[in-house]
Amino acid sequence: MTSKQIILERLNRKLGITTLNEMQLSTLNCSEENTDMVLISPTGSGKTIAFLLPVILKLNPQCKNVQTLILVPSRELAIQIETVSRTISSGYKINCCYGGRPIKTESKSFQESPAILIGTPGRILDHIEHGRINTEYINTLVLDEFDKCLELGFQDQMRAIIKHLPNIQKRILTSATEGEIPEFTGLKNPRKICFEKKIADKKLSLFQVISSEQDKLKSLEVLLRNLTPGPTLIFCNHRESTERIGKFLTEQNIFNEIFHGGMEQIRRERALCRFKNGSTNIFISTDLASRGLDIPEIKHVIHYHLPTNKETFIHRNGRTARMFADGSAYLLINPEETIPEYIQDDHSGIFSLSPDINLLELPPMNTLYIGKGKKDKLNKVDIVGFLIQKGNLSKEDIGMIDIKEHYSYVAVNRKKINRTLRSILREKIKNMKAKYEIAR
């Protein structure tokens, strides 16, 4: 089998992807030309696989140094790309670097150079300037979610990094929207693959929800109780607002997770994991969650705060009605707010609130924390076998398993998790003592 056939076979076997979509095929065909590439496609369209395929095919197995550098705007996106890279590549070391984790830990991982290095600009620049990374053999540069990198102010770091890359042969820039490309990227006559306007007709329903009071918390609660159950994403413009809303909903016994850039990394990871694995259906976030996060298909998007511009509005709504699925977006408006002009052109109806309706359901799963992870050679098979044998669970009671370096999260049937926890508290997993608790 050729390298290309091996990767496609792993995509099928590991991720269940039997065929590439039109955008991925176009990118793969373009990669065979020795030209720079600009890929413009919306969030959720498969850009990660699209740019990873040519990256992995270009790797030289004889080279023992970093060959590809992938710069991303957020820690979560770095982790997501690392996970997909490890899944579809074979025999290549892959490292991931980002703020919020010890530099010493990352430095140790460079004792054996990775073939692919993924990271946020600030952390990558720090490693380069302190001589921890040999940039001489880096021949491919990927700037993923480039428009978001610019929005977050990473221009200076990216410019400084690129100055340290003397032997780049191929540059790949990905973005959700089309815009001007700064000179510091070094792209020369790039081949543009634009799928920005080739989005399948979205079955997105847009509604206005009128709050009778300026403080919209109570209206938000009623709205959540009026919606058909499903993954719901609530967008705020401020970190403090996510905390305030989360606290209020918790007081109303409504399960939720909050997410913003000011949280510690482990707390963000736990919140994201609990949302993805079905331990909660309500995720309250700043616009950090509008792009670059690997989260489930969203049924409802709620704009608790009106988006600051049209682009933000589009990206928020892009989290629902994806891949031909239905979805709804709700603008929560108080008496002093007016709908921005860029939204007025969209067809929207009025969603009437009823205080007598309560459709909220308990999330089907809860999350079990196990204090062992990849560094302890723990894998998913070990965890499933342990929970079936010692925790008296069936396979149907066990959901998504997320194994980190030093610990793991497991989705467990909510009705059985307390009984399971009591059963395993004094048990060893893979002959190791471990801490077990419900992740909150």
CSV table of C-alpha atoms in Angstrom, one decimal:
chain,number,residue,atom,x,y,z
A,1,MET,CA,0.0,0.0,0.0
A,2,THR,CA,1.1,3.6,-0.7
A,3,SER,CA,1.5,6.1,2.1
A,4,LYS,CA,-1.7,7.8,0.9
A,5,GLN,CA,-3.6,4.5,1.0
A,6,ILE,CA,-2.4,3.7,4.5
A,7,ILE,CA,-3.5,7.1,5.8
A,8,LEU,CA,-6.9,6.8,4.2
A,9,GLU,CA,-7.3,3.3,5.6
A,10,ARG,CA,-6.5,4.6,9.1
A,11,LEU,CA,-9.1,7.4,8.6
A,12,ASN,CA,-11.7,4.7,7.9
A,13,ARG,CA,-10.6,2.3,10.7
A,14,LYS,CA,-9.9,4.9,13.4
A,15,LEU,CA,-12.4,7.7,12.7
A,16,GLY,CA,-15.0,5.9,10.5
A,17,ILE,CA,-14.4,8.3,7.6
A,18,THR,CA,-14.9,6.2,4.4
A,19,THR,CA,-14.6,9.1,1.9
A,20,LEU,CA,-13.1,12.5,1.9
A,21,ASN,CA,-15.4,15.5,1.2
A,22,GLU,CA,-14.9,17.8,-1.7
A,23,MET,CA,-12.8,20.3,0.2
A,24,GLN,CA,-10.5,17.6,1.6
A,25,LEU,CA,-10.0,16.1,-1.9
A,26,SER,CA,-9.3,19.6,-3.4
A,27,THR,CA,-6.7,20.2,-0.7
A,28,LEU,CA,-5.1,16.8,-1.2
A,29,ASN,CA,-4.9,17.3,-5.0
A,30,CYS,CA,-3.4,20.8,-4.6
A,31,SER,CA,-0.8,19.5,-2.1
A,32,GLU,CA,0.8,17.5,-4.9
A,33,GLU,CA,1.8,20.8,-6.5
A,34,ASN,CA,4.8,22.4,-4.8
A,35,THR,CA,2.9,25.7,-4.0
A,36,ASP,CA,1.7,27.5,-1.0
A,37,MET,CA,-1.9,27.0,-0.1
A,38,VAL,CA,-4.7,29.1,1.4
A,39,LEU,CA,-7.7,27.0,2.6
A,40,ILE,CA,-10.9,29.0,3.4
A,41,SER,CA,-13.6,26.9,4.8
A,42,PRO,CA,-16.1,27.2,7.8
A,43,THR,CA,-15.6,25.6,11.2
A,44,GLY,CA,-16.8,22.0,11.2
A,45,SER,CA,-16.1,21.3,7.6
A,46,GLY,CA,-13.1,19.1,8.2
A,47,LYS,CA,-10.2,21.5,7.7
A,48,THR,CA,-8.0,19.7,10.2
A,49,ILE,CA,-7.9,16.4,8.2
A,50,ALA,CA,-7.7,18.5,5.0
A,51,PHE,CA,-4.3,20.1,5.9
A,52,LEU,CA,-3.0,17.1,7.9
A,53,LEU,CA,-3.1,14.7,4.9
A,54,PRO,CA,-0.6,16.6,2.8
A,55,VAL,CA,1.5,17.4,5.9
A,56,ILE,CA,1.9,13.7,6.9
A,57,LEU,CA,2.5,12.6,3.3
A,58,LYS,CA,5.4,15.1,3.0
A,59,LEU,CA,7.2,13.7,6.1
A,60,ASN,CA,10.5,12.0,5.6
A,61,PRO,CA,10.8,9.0,7.9
A,62,GLN,CA,14.6,9.2,7.8
A,63,CYS,CA,14.6,12.7,9.3
A,64,LYS,CA,15.0,12.8,13.1
A,65,ASN,CA,14.1,16.5,13.5
A,66,VAL,CA,11.0,18.7,13.5
A,67,GLN,CA,9.7,18.8,9.9
A,68,THR,CA,6.3,20.5,10.3
A,69,LEU,CA,5.3,23.4,12.5
A,70,ILE,CA,1.5,24.0,13.1
A,71,LEU,CA,0.6,27.3,14.8
A,72,VAL,CA,-2.9,27.6,16.3
A,73,PRO,CA,-4.7,30.3,18.3
A,74,SER,CA,-5.8,28.2,21.3
A,75,ARG,CA,-4.8,25.3,23.6
A,76,GLU,CA,-7.9,23.4,22.8
A,77,LEU,CA,-7.3,23.5,19.1
A,78,ALA,CA,-3.7,22.4,19.6
A,79,ILE,CA,-4.9,19.4,21.6
A,80,GLN,CA,-7.5,18.5,19.0
A,81,ILE,CA,-5.0,18.6,16.1
A,82,GLU,CA,-2.6,16.5,18.1
A,83,THR,CA,-5.3,13.9,18.7
A,84,VAL,CA,-6.2,13.7,15.1
A,85,SER,CA,-2.6,13.6,14.0
A,86,ARG,CA,-1.8,10.7,16.3
A,87,THR,CA,-4.8,8.8,15.0
A,88,ILE,CA,-4.0,9.0,11.3
A,89,SER,CA,-0.2,9.0,11.3
A,90,SER,CA,1.9,6.0,12.0
A,91,GLY,CA,5.5,5.9,13.3
A,92,TYR,CA,5.9,9.6,13.6
A,93,LYS,CA,6.4,11.5,16.9
A,94,ILE,CA,4.0,14.4,17.5
A,95,ASN,CA,4.4,17.1,20.2
A,96,CYS,CA,1.9,19.7,21.4
A,97,CYS,CA,2.9,22.9,23.2
A,98,TYR,CA,0.8,25.6,24.8
A,99,GLY,CA,0.5,27.9,27.8
A,100,GLY,CA,-0.9,26.6,31.0
A,101,ARG,CA,1.4,23.6,31.3
A,102,PRO,CA,4.9,23.4,32.7
A,103,ILE,CA,7.7,24.3,30.2
A,104,LYS,CA,9.9,21.8,31.9
A,105,THR,CA,7.5,19.0,30.9
A,106,GLU,CA,7.5,20.1,27.2
A,107,SER,CA,11.3,20.6,27.2
A,108,LYS,CA,11.8,17.0,28.3
A,109,SER,CA,9.7,15.8,25.3
A,110,PHE,CA,12.1,17.5,22.9
A,111,GLN,CA,14.9,15.1,23.9
A,112,GLU,CA,13.6,13.1,21.0
A,113,SER,CA,12.5,15.6,18.3
A,114,PRO,CA,9.0,15.2,17.0
A,115,ALA,CA,8.3,15.1,13.3
A,116,ILE,CA,5.3,17.4,13.8
A,117,LEU,CA,5.2,20.2,16.3
A,118,ILE,CA,1.8,21.8,17.2
A,119,GLY,CA,1.4,24.8,19.4
A,120,THR,CA,0.3,28.3,20.3
A,121,PRO,CA,2.5,31.2,19.1
A,122,GLY,CA,3.7,32.4,22.5
A,123,ARG,CA,4.8,29.0,23.8
A,124,ILE,CA,6.4,28.0,20.5
A,125,LEU,CA,8.4,31.3,20.3
A,126,ASP,CA,9.6,30.7,23.9
A,127,HIS,CA,11.0,27.3,23.0
A,128,ILE,CA,12.7,28.6,19.8
A,129,GLU,CA,14.3,31.6,21.5
A,130,HIS,CA,15.7,29.4,24.3
A,131,GLY,CA,17.1,26.9,21.8
A,132,ARG,CA,14.9,24.0,22.7
A,133,ILE,CA,13.7,23.5,19.2
A,134,ASN,CA,15.9,23.0,16.1
A,135,THR,CA,14.2,24.8,13.3
A,136,GLU,CA,16.7,24.0,10.6
A,137,TYR,CA,14.7,21.1,9.2
A,138,ILE,CA,11.3,22.6,9.3
A,139,ASN,CA,10.1,22.6,5.7
A,140,THR,CA,6.3,22.9,6.2
A,141,LEU,CA,4.5,25.7,8.1
A,142,VAL,CA,0.8,25.6,8.8
A,143,LEU,CA,-1.0,28.6,10.2
A,144,ASP,CA,-4.4,27.2,11.3
A,145,GLU,CA,-7.4,29.4,12.0
A,146,PHE,CA,-5.2,32.3,10.9
A,147,ASP,CA,-7.9,34.9,11.1
A,148,LYS,CA,-8.5,34.0,14.7
A,149,CYS,CA,-4.7,34.3,15.4
A,150,LEU,CA,-4.8,37.8,14.1
A,151,GLU,CA,-7.9,38.7,16.0
A,152,LEU,CA,-6.2,37.5,19.2
A,153,GLY,CA,-3.2,39.7,18.5
A,154,PHE,CA,-0.6,37.0,17.7
A,155,GLN,CA,1.0,38.9,14.8
A,156,ASP,CA,4.2,39.8,16.5
A,157,GLN,CA,4.8,36.2,17.8
A,158,MET,CA,4.1,34.7,14.4
A,159,ARG,CA,6.3,37.2,12.7
A,160,ALA,CA,9.2,36.4,15.1
A,161,ILE,CA,8.7,32.6,14.7
A,162,ILE,CA,8.7,32.8,10.9
A,163,LYS,CA,12.0,34.7,11.0
A,164,HIS,CA,13.5,31.6,12.7
A,165,LEU,CA,12.4,29.3,9.8
A,166,PRO,CA,15.0,29.6,7.0
A,167,ASN,CA,14.1,26.5,5.0
A,168,ILE,CA,10.3,26.6,4.6
A,169,GLN,CA,9.3,25.0,1.3
A,170,LYS,CA,5.5,24.9,1.8
A,171,ARG,CA,3.1,27.2,3.7
A,172,ILE,CA,-0.5,26.3,4.4
A,173,LEU,CA,-2.8,28.9,5.8
A,174,THR,CA,-6.3,28.0,6.9
A,175,SER,CA,-9.1,30.4,7.8
A,176,ALA,CA,-12.9,30.4,8.2
A,177,THR,CA,-13.2,33.7,6.4
A,178,GLU,CA,-11.4,35.4,3.5
A,179,GLY,CA,-9.2,38.4,4.3
A,180,GLU,CA,-5.9,40.1,3.6
A,181,ILE,CA,-2.8,38.0,4.2
A,182,PRO,CA,0.0,40.0,5.8
A,183,GLU,CA,3.5,39.9,4.2
A,184,PHE,CA,5.2,38.4,7.2
A,185,THR,CA,3.6,35.0,6.4
A,186,GLY,CA,5.8,34.7,3.4
A,187,LEU,CA,3.1,33.2,1.1
A,188,LYS,CA,4.0,33.6,-2.6
A,189,ASN,CA,1.3,33.2,-5.2
A,190,PRO,CA,-0.6,30.7,-3.1
A,191,ARG,CA,-3.2,28.4,-4.5
A,192,LYS,CA,-6.5,29.4,-2.9
A,193,ILE,CA,-9.1,26.8,-2.1
A,194,CYS,CA,-12.3,28.6,-1.1
A,195,PHE,CA,-15.3,26.8,0.3
A,196,GLU,CA,-16.6,29.7,2.3
A,197,LYS,CA,-19.6,30.0,0.1
A,198,LYS,CA,-20.0,26.4,-0.7
A,199,ILE,CA,-21.7,25.6,2.7
A,200,ALA,CA,-24.6,23.2,2.4
A,201,ASP,CA,-28.0,25.0,2.8
A,202,LYS,CA,-28.3,25.2,6.6
A,203,LYS,CA,-31.5,24.4,8.2
A,204,LEU,CA,-31.0,27.2,10.7
A,205,SER,CA,-34.0,28.7,12.4
A,206,LEU,CA,-33.4,32.2,14.0
A,207,PHE,CA,-35.6,33.5,16.8
A,208,GLN,CA,-35.8,36.6,19.0
A,209,VAL,CA,-36.6,36.0,22.6
A,210,ILE,CA,-37.9,39.1,24.4
A,211,SER,CA,-36.9,39.5,28.0
A,212,SER,CA,-39.3,41.7,30.0
A,213,GLU,CA,-36.5,42.7,32.4
A,214,GLN,CA,-33.1,44.3,31.7
A,215,ASP,CA,-31.4,41.5,33.7
A,216,LYS,CA,-32.0,38.5,31.4
A,217,LEU,CA,-31.1,35.6,33.8
A,218,LYS,CA,-34.7,34.6,34.6
A,219,SER,CA,-35.7,34.8,30.9
A,220,LEU,CA,-32.7,32.6,30.1
A,221,GLU,CA,-33.9,30.0,32.6
A,222,VAL,CA,-37.4,29.9,31.2
A,223,LEU,CA,-36.0,29.7,27.7
A,224,LEU,CA,-33.8,26.7,28.6
A,225,ARG,CA,-36.9,25.0,30.2
A,226,ASN,CA,-38.9,25.7,27.0
A,227,LEU,CA,-36.4,24.2,24.5
A,228,THR,CA,-36.4,20.6,23.4
A,229,PRO,CA,-33.5,18.8,25.1
A,230,GLY,CA,-30.2,18.7,23.3
A,231,PRO,CA,-26.7,20.2,23.4
A,232,THR,CA,-27.1,24.0,24.0
A,233,LEU,CA,-24.4,26.6,23.7
A,234,ILE,CA,-24.8,30.0,25.4
A,235,PHE,CA,-22.6,32.8,24.2
A,236,CYS,CA,-21.5,35.8,26.4
A,237,ASN,CA,-19.3,38.7,25.7
A,238,HIS,CA,-17.5,38.7,29.0
A,239,ARG,CA,-15.8,36.1,31.2
A,240,GLU,CA,-17.5,37.4,34.3
A,241,SER,CA,-20.9,36.9,32.7
A,242,THR,CA,-20.2,33.2,32.1
A,243,GLU,CA,-19.4,32.8,35.8
A,244,ARG,CA,-22.5,34.7,36.8
A,245,ILE,CA,-24.9,32.7,34.5
A,246,GLY,CA,-23.3,29.4,35.5
A,247,LYS,CA,-23.8,30.2,39.2
A,248,PHE,CA,-27.4,31.2,38.7
A,249,LEU,CA,-28.3,28.1,36.7
A,250,THR,CA,-26.6,25.9,39.3
A,251,GLU,CA,-28.7,27.5,42.0
A,252,GLN,CA,-31.8,26.6,39.9
A,253,ASN,CA,-30.5,23.0,39.7
A,254,ILE,CA,-29.8,23.2,36.0
A,255,PHE,CA,-26.6,21.3,35.1
A,256,ASN,CA,-24.1,23.5,33.2
A,257,GLU,CA,-20.5,24.0,32.4
A,258,ILE,CA,-18.7,27.4,31.9
A,259,PHE,CA,-15.8,28.0,29.6
A,260,HIS,CA,-13.5,31.1,29.1
A,261,GLY,CA,-9.9,32.0,28.6
A,262,GLY,CA,-9.3,33.0,32.2
A,263,MET,CA,-9.9,29.5,33.6
A,264,GLU,CA,-7.1,27.2,34.5
A,265,GLN,CA,-6.3,24.6,31.7
A,266,ILE,CA,-7.4,21.6,33.8
A,267,ARG,CA,-10.7,23.3,34.6
A,268,ARG,CA,-11.3,24.1,30.9
A,269,GLU,CA,-10.4,20.5,29.9
A,270,ARG,CA,-12.8,19.1,32.4
A,271,ALA,CA,-15.7,21.4,31.4
A,272,LEU,CA,-15.1,20.6,27.7
A,273,CYS,CA,-15.0,16.9,28.4
A,274,ARG,CA,-18.2,16.9,30.5
A,275,PHE,CA,-20.0,18.7,27.7
A,276,LYS,CA,-18.7,16.3,25.0
A,277,ASN,CA,-19.5,13.2,26.9
A,278,GLY,CA,-23.1,14.0,27.8
A,279,SER,CA,-22.6,14.9,31.5
A,280,THR,CA,-24.2,18.3,30.8
A,281,ASN,CA,-26.2,19.7,27.9
A,282,ILE,CA,-25.6,23.3,28.6
A,283,PHE,CA,-22.2,25.0,27.9
A,284,ILE,CA,-21.8,28.7,28.7
A,285,SER,CA,-18.9,30.4,27.0
A,286,THR,CA,-17.3,33.5,25.6
A,287,ASP,CA,-16.6,33.5,21.9
A,288,LEU,CA,-13.6,31.2,22.6
A,289,ALA,CA,-16.1,28.4,21.8
A,290,SER,CA,-17.3,29.8,18.5
A,291,ARG,CA,-14.4,28.3,16.6
A,292,GLY,CA,-11.6,25.7,16.9
A,293,LEU,CA,-13.2,23.5,19.5
A,294,ASP,CA,-14.0,19.9,18.9
A,295,ILE,CA,-17.5,19.8,20.5
A,296,PRO,CA,-20.6,17.8,19.6
A,297,GLU,CA,-23.3,18.9,17.2
A,298,ILE,CA,-25.2,21.7,18.9
A,299,LYS,CA,-29.0,21.8,18.8
A,300,HIS,CA,-29.4,25.3,20.2
A,301,VAL,CA,-27.3,28.4,20.2
A,302,ILE,CA,-28.3,31.2,22.5
A,303,HIS,CA,-26.9,34.7,22.2
A,304,TYR,CA,-27.2,35.9,25.8
A,305,HIS,CA,-25.2,38.9,24.7
A,306,LEU,CA,-25.6,40.3,21.2
A,307,PRO,CA,-22.5,39.5,19.1
A,308,THR,CA,-20.1,42.5,18.6
A,309,ASN,CA,-20.1,42.1,14.8
A,310,LYS,CA,-21.4,40.2,11.9
A,311,GLU,CA,-18.4,37.8,11.6
A,312,THR,CA,-18.9,36.8,15.3
A,313,PHE,CA,-22.6,36.3,14.7
A,314,ILE,CA,-21.8,34.0,11.8
A,315,HIS,CA,-19.2,32.0,13.7
A,316,ARG,CA,-21.5,31.5,16.7
A,317,ASN,CA,-24.4,30.3,14.6
A,318,GLY,CA,-21.9,28.1,12.7
A,319,ARG,CA,-21.9,25.8,15.8
A,320,THR,CA,-25.3,24.5,14.9
A,321,ALA,CA,-27.1,23.3,11.7
A,322,ARG,CA,-23.9,21.7,10.5
A,323,MET,CA,-23.6,18.8,8.0
A,324,PHE,CA,-27.3,19.0,7.0
A,325,ALA,CA,-28.6,18.8,10.6
A,326,ASP,CA,-31.3,21.1,11.9
A,327,GLY,CA,-30.5,23.8,14.5
A,328,SER,CA,-31.8,26.9,16.1
A,329,ALA,CA,-30.3,30.2,17.3
A,330,TYR,CA,-31.9,32.6,19.8
A,331,LEU,CA,-31.3,36.3,20.4
A,332,LEU,CA,-32.1,37.1,24.0
A,333,ILE,CA,-33.1,40.8,23.9
A,334,ASN,CA,-34.0,43.1,26.8
A,335,PRO,CA,-36.1,46.2,26.5
A,336,GLU,CA,-33.1,48.5,26.1
A,337,GLU,CA,-31.4,46.5,23.4
A,338,THR,CA,-31.9,46.8,19.6
A,339,ILE,CA,-31.1,44.2,17.0
A,340,PRO,CA,-27.9,45.2,15.0
A,341,GLU,CA,-28.4,46.1,11.3
A,342,TYR,CA,-26.4,43.1,10.1
A,343,ILE,CA,-28.9,40.8,11.8
A,344,GLN,CA,-32.0,42.6,10.7
A,345,ASP,CA,-31.6,41.3,7.2
A,346,ASP,CA,-32.0,37.7,8.5
A,347,HIS,CA,-35.4,36.2,8.7
A,348,SER,CA,-36.2,35.7,12.4
A,349,GLY,CA,-39.4,34.9,14.3
A,350,ILE,CA,-40.4,35.5,17.9
A,351,PHE,CA,-40.0,32.7,20.3
A,352,SER,CA,-42.6,33.1,23.1
A,353,LEU,CA,-41.7,32.0,26.6
A,354,SER,CA,-44.0,30.0,28.8
A,355,PRO,CA,-43.3,29.7,32.5
A,356,ASP,CA,-45.5,26.6,32.7
A,357,ILE,CA,-43.3,24.5,30.4
A,358,ASN,CA,-40.3,22.5,31.7
A,359,LEU,CA,-38.7,20.2,29.1
A,360,LEU,CA,-35.3,20.0,30.9
A,361,GLU,CA,-34.0,16.5,31.4
A,362,LEU,CA,-31.2,15.2,33.5
A,363,PRO,CA,-28.0,14.5,31.4
A,364,PRO,CA,-27.7,10.8,30.7
A,365,MET,CA,-24.1,10.5,31.8
A,366,ASN,CA,-21.8,11.7,34.6
A,367,THR,CA,-18.0,11.8,34.5
A,368,LEU,CA,-15.7,9.6,36.5
A,369,TYR,CA,-12.2,10.7,37.3
A,370,ILE,CA,-9.4,8.1,37.4
A,371,GLY,CA,-6.1,9.3,38.6
A,372,LYS,CA,-4.0,7.4,36.0
A,373,GLY,CA,-3.3,8.3,32.4
A,374,LYS,CA,-1.1,7.9,29.4
A,375,LYS,CA,2.1,8.2,31.4
A,376,ASP,CA,0.9,5.1,33.4
A,377,LYS,CA,0.4,3.2,30.1
A,378,LEU,CA,-3.4,3.2,30.7
A,379,ASN,CA,-5.6,2.7,27.7
A,380,LYS,CA,-9.3,2.6,26.9
A,381,VAL,CA,-9.4,-1.2,26.9
A,382,ASP,CA,-7.9,-1.3,30.4
A,383,ILE,CA,-10.6,1.2,31.6
A,384,VAL,CA,-13.5,-0.6,30.0
A,385,GLY,CA,-12.4,-4.0,31.3
A,386,PHE,CA,-11.9,-2.6,34.8
A,387,LEU,CA,-15.3,-0.9,35.0
A,388,ILE,CA,-17.1,-4.0,33.7
A,389,GLN,CA,-15.3,-6.4,36.1
A,390,LYS,CA,-14.9,-4.2,39.2
A,391,GLY,CA,-17.5,-1.6,38.7
A,392,ASN,CA,-20.4,-3.9,37.7
A,393,LEU,CA,-21.1,-1.9,34.5
A,394,SER,CA,-22.1,-3.1,31.1
A,395,LYS,CA,-20.5,-1.7,27.9
A,396,GLU,CA,-23.7,0.3,27.3
A,397,ASP,CA,-23.2,2.1,30.6
A,398,ILE,CA,-19.8,3.4,29.6
A,399,GLY,CA,-19.5,6.4,27.2
A,400,MET,CA,-16.7,8.6,26.0
A,401,ILE,CA,-13.2,8.0,27.5
A,402,ASP,CA,-10.7,10.8,27.5
A,403,ILE,CA,-7.2,9.8,28.6
A,404,LYS,CA,-4.9,12.6,29.6
A,405,GLU,CA,-1.2,12.4,30.5
A,406,HIS,CA,-1.7,11.8,34.2
A,407,TYR,CA,-5.4,11.1,34.6
A,408,SER,CA,-8.5,10.0,32.7
A,409,TYR,CA,-12.2,11.0,32.4
A,410,VAL,CA,-14.9,8.4,31.7
A,411,ALA,CA,-18.6,9.0,31.0
A,412,VAL,CA,-20.7,6.6,33.1
A,413,ASN,CA,-24.4,6.1,33.2
A,414,ARG,CA,-25.6,8.8,35.7
A,415,LYS,CA,-28.0,6.3,37.5
A,416,LYS,CA,-25.1,3.9,38.2
A,417,ILE,CA,-22.1,6.0,38.8
A,418,ASN,CA,-22.4,6.3,42.6
A,419,ARG,CA,-22.8,2.5,43.0
A,420,THR,CA,-19.8,2.0,40.6
A,421,LEU,CA,-17.7,4.5,42.6
A,422,ARG,CA,-18.4,2.6,45.8
A,423,SER,CA,-17.4,-0.7,44.2
A,424,ILE,CA,-14.0,0.5,42.8
A,425,LEU,CA,-12.8,2.8,45.6
A,426,ARG,CA,-10.3,0.2,47.0
A,427,GLU,CA,-9.6,-1.6,43.7
A,428,LYS,CA,-6.5,-1.4,41.6
A,429,ILE,CA,-6.6,-0.6,37.9
A,430,LYS,CA,-4.0,-2.4,35.8
A,431,ASN,CA,-2.4,-3.4,39.1
A,432,MET,CA,-2.0,0.2,40.2
A,433,LYS,CA,-3.6,2.1,43.1
A,434,ALA,CA,-5.5,5.1,41.8
A,435,LYS,CA,-7.8,7.9,42.9
A,436,TYR,CA,-11.4,7.6,41.8
A,437,GLU,CA,-14.1,10.4,42.1
A,438,ILE,CA,-16.9,12.1,40.3
A,439,ALA,CA,-15.4,14.9,38.2
A,440,ARG,CA,-17.2,18.2,39.1
